[in-house]
Coordinates of C-alpha atoms and ligand atoms in Angstrom, one line a residue:
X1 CA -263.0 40.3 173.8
X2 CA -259.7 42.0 172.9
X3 CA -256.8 40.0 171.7
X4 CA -259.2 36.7 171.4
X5 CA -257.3 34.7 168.5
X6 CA -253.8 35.8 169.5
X7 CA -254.5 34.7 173.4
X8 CA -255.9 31.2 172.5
X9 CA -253.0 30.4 170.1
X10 CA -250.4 32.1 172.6
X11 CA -251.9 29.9 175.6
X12 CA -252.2 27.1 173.5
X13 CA -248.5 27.1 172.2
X14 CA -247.2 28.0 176.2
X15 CA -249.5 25.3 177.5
X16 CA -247.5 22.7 175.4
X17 CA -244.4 24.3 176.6
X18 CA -245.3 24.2 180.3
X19 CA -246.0 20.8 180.0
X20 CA -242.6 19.7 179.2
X21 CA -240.3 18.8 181.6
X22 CA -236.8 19.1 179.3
X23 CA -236.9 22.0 176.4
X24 CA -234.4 21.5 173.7
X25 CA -233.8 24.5 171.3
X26 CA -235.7 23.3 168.8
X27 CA -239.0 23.0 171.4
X28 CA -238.1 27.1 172.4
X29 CA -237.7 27.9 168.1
X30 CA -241.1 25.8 167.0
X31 CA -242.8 27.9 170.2
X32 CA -241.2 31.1 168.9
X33 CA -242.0 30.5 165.4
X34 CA -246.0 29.8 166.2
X35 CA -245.6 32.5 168.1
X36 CA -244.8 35.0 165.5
X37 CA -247.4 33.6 163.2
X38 CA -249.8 34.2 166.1
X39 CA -248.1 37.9 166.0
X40 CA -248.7 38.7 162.5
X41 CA -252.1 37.0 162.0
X42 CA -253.1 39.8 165.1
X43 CA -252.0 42.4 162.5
X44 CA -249.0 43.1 164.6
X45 CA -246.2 45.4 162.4
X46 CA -243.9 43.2 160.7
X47 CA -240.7 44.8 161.8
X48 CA -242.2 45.1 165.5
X49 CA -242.6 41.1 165.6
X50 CA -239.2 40.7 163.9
X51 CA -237.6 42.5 167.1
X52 CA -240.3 41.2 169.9
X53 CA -239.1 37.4 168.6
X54 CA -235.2 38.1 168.2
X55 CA -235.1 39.8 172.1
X56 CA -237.0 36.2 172.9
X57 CA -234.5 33.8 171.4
X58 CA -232.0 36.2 173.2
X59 CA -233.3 35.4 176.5
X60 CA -234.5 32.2 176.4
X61 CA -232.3 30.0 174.4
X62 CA -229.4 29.5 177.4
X63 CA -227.8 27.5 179.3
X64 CA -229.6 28.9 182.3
X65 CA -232.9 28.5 181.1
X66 CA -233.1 25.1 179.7
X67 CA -230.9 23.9 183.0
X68 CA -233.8 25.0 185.0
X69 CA -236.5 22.8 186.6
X70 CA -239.4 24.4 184.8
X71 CA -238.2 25.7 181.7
X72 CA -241.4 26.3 180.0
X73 CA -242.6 28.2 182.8
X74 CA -239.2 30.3 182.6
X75 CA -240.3 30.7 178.9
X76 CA -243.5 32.4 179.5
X77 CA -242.4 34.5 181.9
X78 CA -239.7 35.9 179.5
X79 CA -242.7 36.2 177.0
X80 CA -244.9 38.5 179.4
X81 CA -242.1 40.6 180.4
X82 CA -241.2 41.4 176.8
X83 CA -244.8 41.8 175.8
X84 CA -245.2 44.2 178.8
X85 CA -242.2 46.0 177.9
X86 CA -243.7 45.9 174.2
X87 CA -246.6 47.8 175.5
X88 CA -244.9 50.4 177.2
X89 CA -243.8 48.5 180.5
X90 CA -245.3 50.7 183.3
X91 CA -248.2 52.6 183.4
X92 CA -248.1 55.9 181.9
X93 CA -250.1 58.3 183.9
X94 CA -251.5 61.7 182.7
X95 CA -250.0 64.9 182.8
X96 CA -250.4 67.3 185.7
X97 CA -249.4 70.9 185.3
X98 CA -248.1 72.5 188.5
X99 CA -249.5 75.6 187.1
X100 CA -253.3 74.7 186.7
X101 CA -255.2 74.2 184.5
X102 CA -253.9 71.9 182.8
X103 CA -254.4 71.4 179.0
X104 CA -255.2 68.4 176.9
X105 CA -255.6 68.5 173.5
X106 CA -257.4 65.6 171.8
X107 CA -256.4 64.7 168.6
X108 CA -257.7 62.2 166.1
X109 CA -259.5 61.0 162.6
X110 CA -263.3 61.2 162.5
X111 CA -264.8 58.2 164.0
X112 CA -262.2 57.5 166.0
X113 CA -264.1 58.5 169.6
X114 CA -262.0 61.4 170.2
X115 CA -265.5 63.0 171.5
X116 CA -266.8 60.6 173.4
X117 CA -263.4 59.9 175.0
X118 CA -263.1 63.6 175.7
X119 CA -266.8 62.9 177.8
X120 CA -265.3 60.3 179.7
X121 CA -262.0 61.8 180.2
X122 CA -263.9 63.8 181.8
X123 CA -265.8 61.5 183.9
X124 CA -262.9 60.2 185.2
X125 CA -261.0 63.5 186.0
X126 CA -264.6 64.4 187.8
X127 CA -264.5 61.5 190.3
X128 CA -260.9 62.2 191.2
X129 CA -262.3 65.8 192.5
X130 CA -260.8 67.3 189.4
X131 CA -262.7 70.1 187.9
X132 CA -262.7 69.6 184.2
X133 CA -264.4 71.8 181.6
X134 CA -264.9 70.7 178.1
X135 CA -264.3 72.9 175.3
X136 CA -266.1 71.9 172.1
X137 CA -263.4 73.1 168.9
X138 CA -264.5 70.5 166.4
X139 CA -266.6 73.3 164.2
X140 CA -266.7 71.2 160.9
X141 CA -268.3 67.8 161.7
X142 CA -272.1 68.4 161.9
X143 CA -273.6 68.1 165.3
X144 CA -269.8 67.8 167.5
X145 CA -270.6 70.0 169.5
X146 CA -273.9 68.8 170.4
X147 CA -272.5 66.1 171.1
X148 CA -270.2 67.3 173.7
X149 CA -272.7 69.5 175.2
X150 CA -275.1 66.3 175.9
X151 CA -272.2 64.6 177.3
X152 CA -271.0 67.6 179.5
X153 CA -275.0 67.6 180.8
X154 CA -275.1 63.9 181.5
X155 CA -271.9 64.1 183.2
X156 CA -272.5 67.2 184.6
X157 CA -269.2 68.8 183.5
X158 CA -269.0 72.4 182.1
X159 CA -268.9 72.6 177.7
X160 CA -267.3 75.9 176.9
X161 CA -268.5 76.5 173.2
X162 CA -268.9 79.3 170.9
X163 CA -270.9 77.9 168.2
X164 CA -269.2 77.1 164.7
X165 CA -268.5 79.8 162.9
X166 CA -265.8 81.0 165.6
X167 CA -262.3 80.0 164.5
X168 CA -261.4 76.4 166.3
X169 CA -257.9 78.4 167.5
X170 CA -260.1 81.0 169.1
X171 CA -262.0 78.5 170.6
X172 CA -259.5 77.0 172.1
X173 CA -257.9 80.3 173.7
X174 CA -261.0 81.6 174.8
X175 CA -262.1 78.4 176.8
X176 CA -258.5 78.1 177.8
X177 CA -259.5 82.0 179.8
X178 CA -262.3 80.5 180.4
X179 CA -261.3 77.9 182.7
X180 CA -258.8 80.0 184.4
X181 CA -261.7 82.4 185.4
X182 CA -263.6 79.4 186.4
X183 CA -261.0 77.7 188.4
X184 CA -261.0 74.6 186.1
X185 CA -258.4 72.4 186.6
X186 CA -258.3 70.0 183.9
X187 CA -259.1 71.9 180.4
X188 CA -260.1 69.0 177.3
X189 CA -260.1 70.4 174.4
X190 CA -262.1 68.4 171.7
X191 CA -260.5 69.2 168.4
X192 CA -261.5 68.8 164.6
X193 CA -260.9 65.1 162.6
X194 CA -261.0 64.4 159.4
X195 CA -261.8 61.0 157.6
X196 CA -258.1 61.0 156.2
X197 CA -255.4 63.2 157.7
X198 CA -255.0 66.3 155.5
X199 CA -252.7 69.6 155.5
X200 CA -255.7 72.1 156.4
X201 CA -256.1 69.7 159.3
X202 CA -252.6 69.5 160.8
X203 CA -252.2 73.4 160.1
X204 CA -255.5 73.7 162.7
X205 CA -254.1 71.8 165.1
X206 CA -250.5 72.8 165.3
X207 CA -252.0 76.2 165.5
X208 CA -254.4 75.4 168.4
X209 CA -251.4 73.9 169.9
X210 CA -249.3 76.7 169.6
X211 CA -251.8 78.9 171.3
X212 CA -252.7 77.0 174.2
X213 CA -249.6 75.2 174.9
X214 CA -251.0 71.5 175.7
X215 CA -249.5 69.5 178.7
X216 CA -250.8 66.4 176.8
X217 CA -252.0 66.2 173.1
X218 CA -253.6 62.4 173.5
X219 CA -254.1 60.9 169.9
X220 CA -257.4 58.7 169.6
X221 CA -257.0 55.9 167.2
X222 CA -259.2 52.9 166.8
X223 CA -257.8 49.9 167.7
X224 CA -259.7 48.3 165.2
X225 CA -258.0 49.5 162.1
X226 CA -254.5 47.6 163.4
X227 CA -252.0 48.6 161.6
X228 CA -253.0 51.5 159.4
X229 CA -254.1 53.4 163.2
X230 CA -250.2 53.0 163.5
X231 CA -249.6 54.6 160.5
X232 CA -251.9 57.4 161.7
X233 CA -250.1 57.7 165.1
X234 CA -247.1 58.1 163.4
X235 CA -248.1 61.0 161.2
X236 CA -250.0 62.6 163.6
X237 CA -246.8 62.2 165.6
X238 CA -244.3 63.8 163.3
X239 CA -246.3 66.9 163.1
X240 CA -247.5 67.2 166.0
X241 CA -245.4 66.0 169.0
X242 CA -247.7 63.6 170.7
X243 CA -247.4 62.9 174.2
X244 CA -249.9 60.0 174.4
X245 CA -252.0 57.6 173.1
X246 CA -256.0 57.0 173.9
X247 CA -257.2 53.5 172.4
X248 CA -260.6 53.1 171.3
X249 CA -262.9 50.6 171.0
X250 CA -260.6 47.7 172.6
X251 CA -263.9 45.8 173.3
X252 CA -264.5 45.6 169.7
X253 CA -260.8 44.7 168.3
X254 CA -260.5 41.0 168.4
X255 CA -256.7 41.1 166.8
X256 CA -255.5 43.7 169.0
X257 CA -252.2 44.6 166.5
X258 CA -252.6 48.0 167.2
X259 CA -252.3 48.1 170.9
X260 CA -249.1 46.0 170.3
X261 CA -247.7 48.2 168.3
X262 CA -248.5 51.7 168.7
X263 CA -245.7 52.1 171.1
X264 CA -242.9 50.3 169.4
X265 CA -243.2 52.3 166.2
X266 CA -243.9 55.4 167.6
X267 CA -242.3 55.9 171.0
X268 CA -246.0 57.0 172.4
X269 CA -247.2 55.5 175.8
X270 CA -250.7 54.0 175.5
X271 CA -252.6 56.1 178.4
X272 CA -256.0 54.8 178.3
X273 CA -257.9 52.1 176.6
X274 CA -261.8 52.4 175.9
X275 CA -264.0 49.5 175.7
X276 CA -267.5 50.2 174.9
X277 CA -269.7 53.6 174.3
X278 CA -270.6 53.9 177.7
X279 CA -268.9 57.2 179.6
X280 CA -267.5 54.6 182.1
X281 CA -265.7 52.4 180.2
X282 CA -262.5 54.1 180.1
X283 CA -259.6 52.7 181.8
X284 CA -255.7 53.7 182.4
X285 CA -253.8 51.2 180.0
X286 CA -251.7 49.0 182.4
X287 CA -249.3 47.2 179.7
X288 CA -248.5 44.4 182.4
X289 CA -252.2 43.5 182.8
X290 CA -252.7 43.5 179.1
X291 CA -250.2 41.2 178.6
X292 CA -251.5 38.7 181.5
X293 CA -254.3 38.8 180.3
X294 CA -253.4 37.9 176.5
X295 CA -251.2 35.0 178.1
X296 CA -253.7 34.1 180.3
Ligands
GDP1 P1 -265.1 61.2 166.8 O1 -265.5 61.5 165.4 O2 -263.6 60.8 166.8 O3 -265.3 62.4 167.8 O4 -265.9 59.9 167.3 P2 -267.1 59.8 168.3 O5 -266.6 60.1 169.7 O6 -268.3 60.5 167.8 O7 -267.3 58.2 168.2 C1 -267.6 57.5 167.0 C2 -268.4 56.2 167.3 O8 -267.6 55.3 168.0 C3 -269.6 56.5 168.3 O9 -270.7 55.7 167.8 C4 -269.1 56.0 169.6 O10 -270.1 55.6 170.4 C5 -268.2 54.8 169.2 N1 -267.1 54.5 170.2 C6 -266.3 55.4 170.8 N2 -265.4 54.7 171.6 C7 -265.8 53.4 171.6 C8 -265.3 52.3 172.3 O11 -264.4 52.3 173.1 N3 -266.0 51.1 172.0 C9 -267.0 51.0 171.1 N4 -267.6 49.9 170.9 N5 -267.5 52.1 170.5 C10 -266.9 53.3 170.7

């Protein structure tokens, strides 16, 4: 379960609040302040928590809310606006070029299920009618492109690949032609990762980007590493003008820092989350959800 420590202490400290009929300011700062221990122990960004907790005390020490009949109540609900708005308040949807096809470039350090969330990208674009082809551009990890092509067979979605000793930026073009002979709609372009982020690396990928002219280059980080997948985003950003983030392995993450901090610190919507290894379990992030669901 995602966000499992932080929801229990979070409804534990808002059921105490609920319960009271009166709230002084000191009841609203001893919430707050468990609160942003609850934050930090989730690996949320120090300076993100710091902002998240001072908008809070804004809202909810006044005269309006402690007047009210349910002041607690008034409380949460302060809470799960500011955590939706935290995660990116409404749902960011993907990109739709009015010129088909349109281009998505996936992005991301080895391991982080940029492949398999190409597959059920995919899968998703399939059932809305969409016509997506795969292109398989990872040439340096061993077996990627194997990969993708048992995905695009199980899915029964097209893998445009040309082998690994064809440059990646080739690749790319190529399938990009591809597609357009095709009549794809949707091209996802499965790109190279490395364990750490390196210059070679960046140099691939703003080239492939400069050739094929992305509607959405979608980072995947793994929500598991919290706070240094921030860090990653945030690179990855200032090179290479992200448009979005995919999450990975949500089902696994039980702190869930990274999810409540990707967007603050780097400005990128959340697009989808992913929560298992199955080619189903991909979902459009819905920031107002998330944060019911972490209140509960
Ligand atoms: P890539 O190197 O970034 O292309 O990573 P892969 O797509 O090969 O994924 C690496 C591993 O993470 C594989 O074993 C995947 O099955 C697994 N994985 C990917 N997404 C998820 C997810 O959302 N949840 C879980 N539990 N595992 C995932």
């Amino acid at each position: 379960m995602p966000f499992e420590g932080l929801a229990s202490r979070l409804q534990n400290v808002f059921g105490k609040l609920r319960s009271k009929g009166k709230l002084s300011e000191d009841d609203v700062n001893d919430a707050l302040r468990e609160v942003r221990l609850a934050l930090l122990e989730a690996d949320v960004n120090f300076k993100v928590v710091k902002d998240f907790i001072a908008k809070i005390r804004d809202r909810a020490v006044g005269q309006e809310v402690m007047k009210s009949f349910t002041p607690g109540m008034v409380v949460v609900d302060i809470v799960n606006k500011e955590l939706t708005a935290l995660m990116g308040g409404a749902q960011s949807k993907l990109a739709r070029s009015n010129r088909p096809p349109t281009v998505i470039m996936m992005a991301g350090l080895q391991g982080a299920g940029k492949t398999t969330s190409a597959g059920k990208l995919a899968k998703v674009l399939k059932k809305e009618n969409h016509r997506p082809l795969l292109v398989a551009a990872d040439i340096y990890r061993p077996a990627a492109i194997k990969q993708l092509q048992v995905l695009g067979e199980q899915l029964q979605v097209p893998v445009f690949a040309l082998g690994d000793k064809v440059n990646p930026v080739d690749i790319a073009k190529q399938g990009l032609q591809h597609a357009k002979d095709n009549g794809n709609d949707y091209v996802i372009i499965d790109t190279a990762g490395r364990l750490q982020i390196d210059e070679a690396l960046m140099e691939e990928l703003k080239n492939i980007r400069e050739e094929v002219k992305p509607d959405e280059t979608l980072l995947v980080i793994d929500s598991m590493a919290g706070q240094e997948a921030v860090n990653v985003a945030q690179s990855f950003h200032q090179q290479l003008e992200l448009t979005g983030v995919i999450l990975t392995k949500l089902d696994s993450d039980t702190r869930g820092g990274a999810a409540l901090s990707v967007r603050a610190v780097t400005g990128l919507p959340i697009k989808y989350a992913a929560t298992g290894e199955k080619l189903d379990a991909l979902e459009p992030f819905h920031p107002d959800r998330m944060a019911s669901r972490i209140l509960g």
